[in-house]
Amino acid sequence: MCQNSAMPTQVNRVSGIIIIVLSLTALLAVLSGYTHPLLPDEGTAAHIFQLSIVALAPMALLFLVTADWRKPWRSARPLALSGAALVFAFGALYYLEHYR
């Protein structure tokens, strides 16, 4: 039985890309709320935001489990980018819900 040592690296790389894409999707879904008038109910963008946040949790866990902790800065970059996008998304959502 041959074990491939490159498999966790590939999984980590793909999961890192996915967490960035999901975070940016959540941010874009919130920012699209600024282009539409306020609606009395949730729209499609709200559901896209919710689904991307829910999908982000297992992907982030997979990323953390497969990370190479001998190179912490390499693992920190996707997490930092994803975290920054999420902070902006939740900040924009808070502003949209309370001040607009």
mmCIF file of C-alpha atoms in Angstrom:
data_model
loop_
_atom_site.group_PDB
_atom_site.id
_atom_site.type_symbol
_atom_site.label_atom_id
_atom_site.label_comp_id
_atom_site.label_asym_id
_atom_site.label_seq_id
_atom_site.Cartn_x
_atom_site.Cartn_y
_atom_site.Cartn_z
ATOM 1 C CA MET A 1 0.000 0.000 0.000
ATOM 2 C CA CYS A 2 1.577 3.246 -1.149
ATOM 3 C CA GLN A 3 0.829 6.390 0.801
ATOM 4 C CA ASN A 4 1.013 9.711 -0.965
ATOM 5 C CA SER A 5 2.566 12.344 1.288
ATOM 6 C CA ALA A 6 1.583 15.131 -1.128
ATOM 7 C CA MET A 7 -2.142 14.509 -0.575
ATOM 8 C CA PRO A 8 -2.487 16.628 2.627
ATOM 9 C CA THR A 9 -0.624 19.461 0.896
ATOM 10 C CA GLN A 10 -2.995 19.365 -2.056
ATOM 11 C CA VAL A 11 -6.040 19.206 0.208
ATOM 12 C CA ASN A 12 -4.692 22.136 2.210
ATOM 13 C CA ARG A 13 -4.064 24.186 -0.911
ATOM 14 C CA VAL A 14 -7.539 23.531 -2.314
ATOM 15 C CA SER A 15 -9.277 24.142 1.016
ATOM 16 C CA GLY A 16 -7.313 27.405 1.380
ATOM 17 C CA ILE A 17 -8.584 28.571 -1.985
ATOM 18 C CA ILE A 18 -12.120 27.528 -1.087
ATOM 19 C CA ILE A 19 -12.143 29.464 2.201
ATOM 20 C CA ILE A 20 -10.961 32.572 0.387
ATOM 21 C CA VAL A 21 -13.623 32.175 -2.310
ATOM 22 C CA LEU A 22 -16.378 31.582 0.267
ATOM 23 C CA SER A 23 -15.319 34.622 2.287
ATOM 24 C CA LEU A 24 -15.250 36.833 -0.787
ATOM 25 C CA THR A 25 -18.630 35.439 -1.844
ATOM 26 C CA ALA A 26 -20.068 36.415 1.525
ATOM 27 C CA LEU A 27 -18.562 39.897 1.182
ATOM 28 C CA LEU A 28 -19.914 40.370 -2.338
ATOM 29 C CA ALA A 29 -23.345 39.139 -1.272
ATOM 30 C CA VAL A 30 -23.454 41.787 1.456
ATOM 31 C CA LEU A 31 -22.119 44.514 -0.826
ATOM 32 C CA SER A 32 -24.806 43.708 -3.376
ATOM 33 C CA GLY A 33 -27.344 44.732 -0.713
ATOM 34 C CA TYR A 34 -26.158 48.313 -1.085
ATOM 35 C CA THR A 35 -27.225 48.380 -4.736
ATOM 36 C CA HIS A 36 -30.834 47.313 -4.135
ATOM 37 C CA PRO A 37 -33.603 49.092 -2.251
ATOM 38 C CA LEU A 38 -34.501 47.723 1.163
ATOM 39 C CA LEU A 39 -36.925 44.824 1.002
ATOM 40 C CA PRO A 40 -39.226 43.661 3.795
ATOM 41 C CA ASP A 41 -37.950 40.082 3.496
ATOM 42 C CA GLU A 42 -34.611 38.428 2.865
ATOM 43 C CA GLY A 43 -33.504 38.178 -0.708
ATOM 44 C CA THR A 44 -31.291 35.818 -2.626
ATOM 45 C CA ALA A 45 -28.135 37.607 -1.508
ATOM 46 C CA ALA A 46 -28.977 36.938 2.140
ATOM 47 C CA HIS A 47 -29.296 33.231 1.438
ATOM 48 C CA ILE A 48 -26.034 33.196 -0.497
ATOM 49 C CA PHE A 49 -24.353 34.931 2.453
ATOM 50 C CA GLN A 50 -25.790 32.427 4.925
ATOM 51 C CA LEU A 51 -24.814 29.404 2.835
ATOM 52 C CA SER A 52 -21.281 30.673 2.295
ATOM 53 C CA ILE A 53 -20.806 31.232 6.036
ATOM 54 C CA VAL A 54 -22.145 27.759 6.843
ATOM 55 C CA ALA A 55 -19.907 26.145 4.210
ATOM 56 C CA LEU A 56 -16.930 28.126 5.474
ATOM 57 C CA ALA A 57 -16.846 26.372 8.870
ATOM 58 C CA PRO A 58 -16.038 22.821 7.678
ATOM 59 C CA MET A 59 -13.640 24.126 5.024
ATOM 60 C CA ALA A 60 -11.738 26.160 7.607
ATOM 61 C CA LEU A 61 -11.565 23.111 9.842
ATOM 62 C CA LEU A 62 -10.251 21.009 6.955
ATOM 63 C CA PHE A 63 -7.693 23.704 6.175
ATOM 64 C CA LEU A 64 -6.501 23.818 9.782
ATOM 65 C CA VAL A 65 -6.272 20.031 10.064
ATOM 66 C CA THR A 66 -4.200 19.657 6.894
ATOM 67 C CA ALA A 67 -1.981 22.703 7.508
ATOM 68 C CA ASP A 68 1.783 22.271 7.663
ATOM 69 C CA TRP A 69 2.577 23.857 11.001
ATOM 70 C CA ARG A 70 6.301 23.792 10.295
ATOM 71 C CA LYS A 71 5.591 26.748 7.976
ATOM 72 C CA PRO A 72 3.061 28.817 9.940
ATOM 73 C CA TRP A 73 3.239 31.919 7.728
ATOM 74 C CA ARG A 74 2.245 29.888 4.707
ATOM 75 C CA SER A 75 -0.826 28.671 6.574
ATOM 76 C CA ALA A 76 -1.606 32.107 7.968
ATOM 77 C CA ARG A 77 -1.976 33.870 4.612
ATOM 78 C CA PRO A 78 -5.241 32.254 3.489
ATOM 79 C CA LEU A 79 -6.633 32.549 7.008
ATOM 80 C CA ALA A 80 -5.721 36.238 7.189
ATOM 81 C CA LEU A 81 -7.254 37.024 3.804
ATOM 82 C CA SER A 82 -10.386 35.065 4.640
ATOM 83 C CA GLY A 83 -10.634 36.671 8.062
ATOM 84 C CA ALA A 84 -10.253 40.176 6.641
ATOM 85 C CA ALA A 85 -12.991 39.532 4.078
ATOM 86 C CA LEU A 86 -15.264 38.203 6.824
ATOM 87 C CA VAL A 87 -14.635 41.200 9.075
ATOM 88 C CA PHE A 88 -15.545 43.537 6.210
ATOM 89 C CA ALA A 89 -18.591 41.420 5.324
ATOM 90 C CA PHE A 90 -19.980 41.377 8.856
ATOM 91 C CA GLY A 91 -19.157 45.066 9.327
ATOM 92 C CA ALA A 92 -20.930 45.973 6.095
ATOM 93 C CA LEU A 93 -23.866 43.770 7.070
ATOM 94 C CA TYR A 94 -24.118 45.468 10.459
ATOM 95 C CA TYR A 95 -24.072 48.892 8.830
ATOM 96 C CA LEU A 96 -26.626 47.805 6.225
ATOM 97 C CA GLU A 97 -29.009 46.413 8.850
ATOM 98 C CA HIS A 98 -28.739 49.213 11.421
ATOM 99 C CA TYR A 99 -27.942 52.464 9.645
ATOM 100 C CA ARG A 100 -29.384 52.211 6.167
#
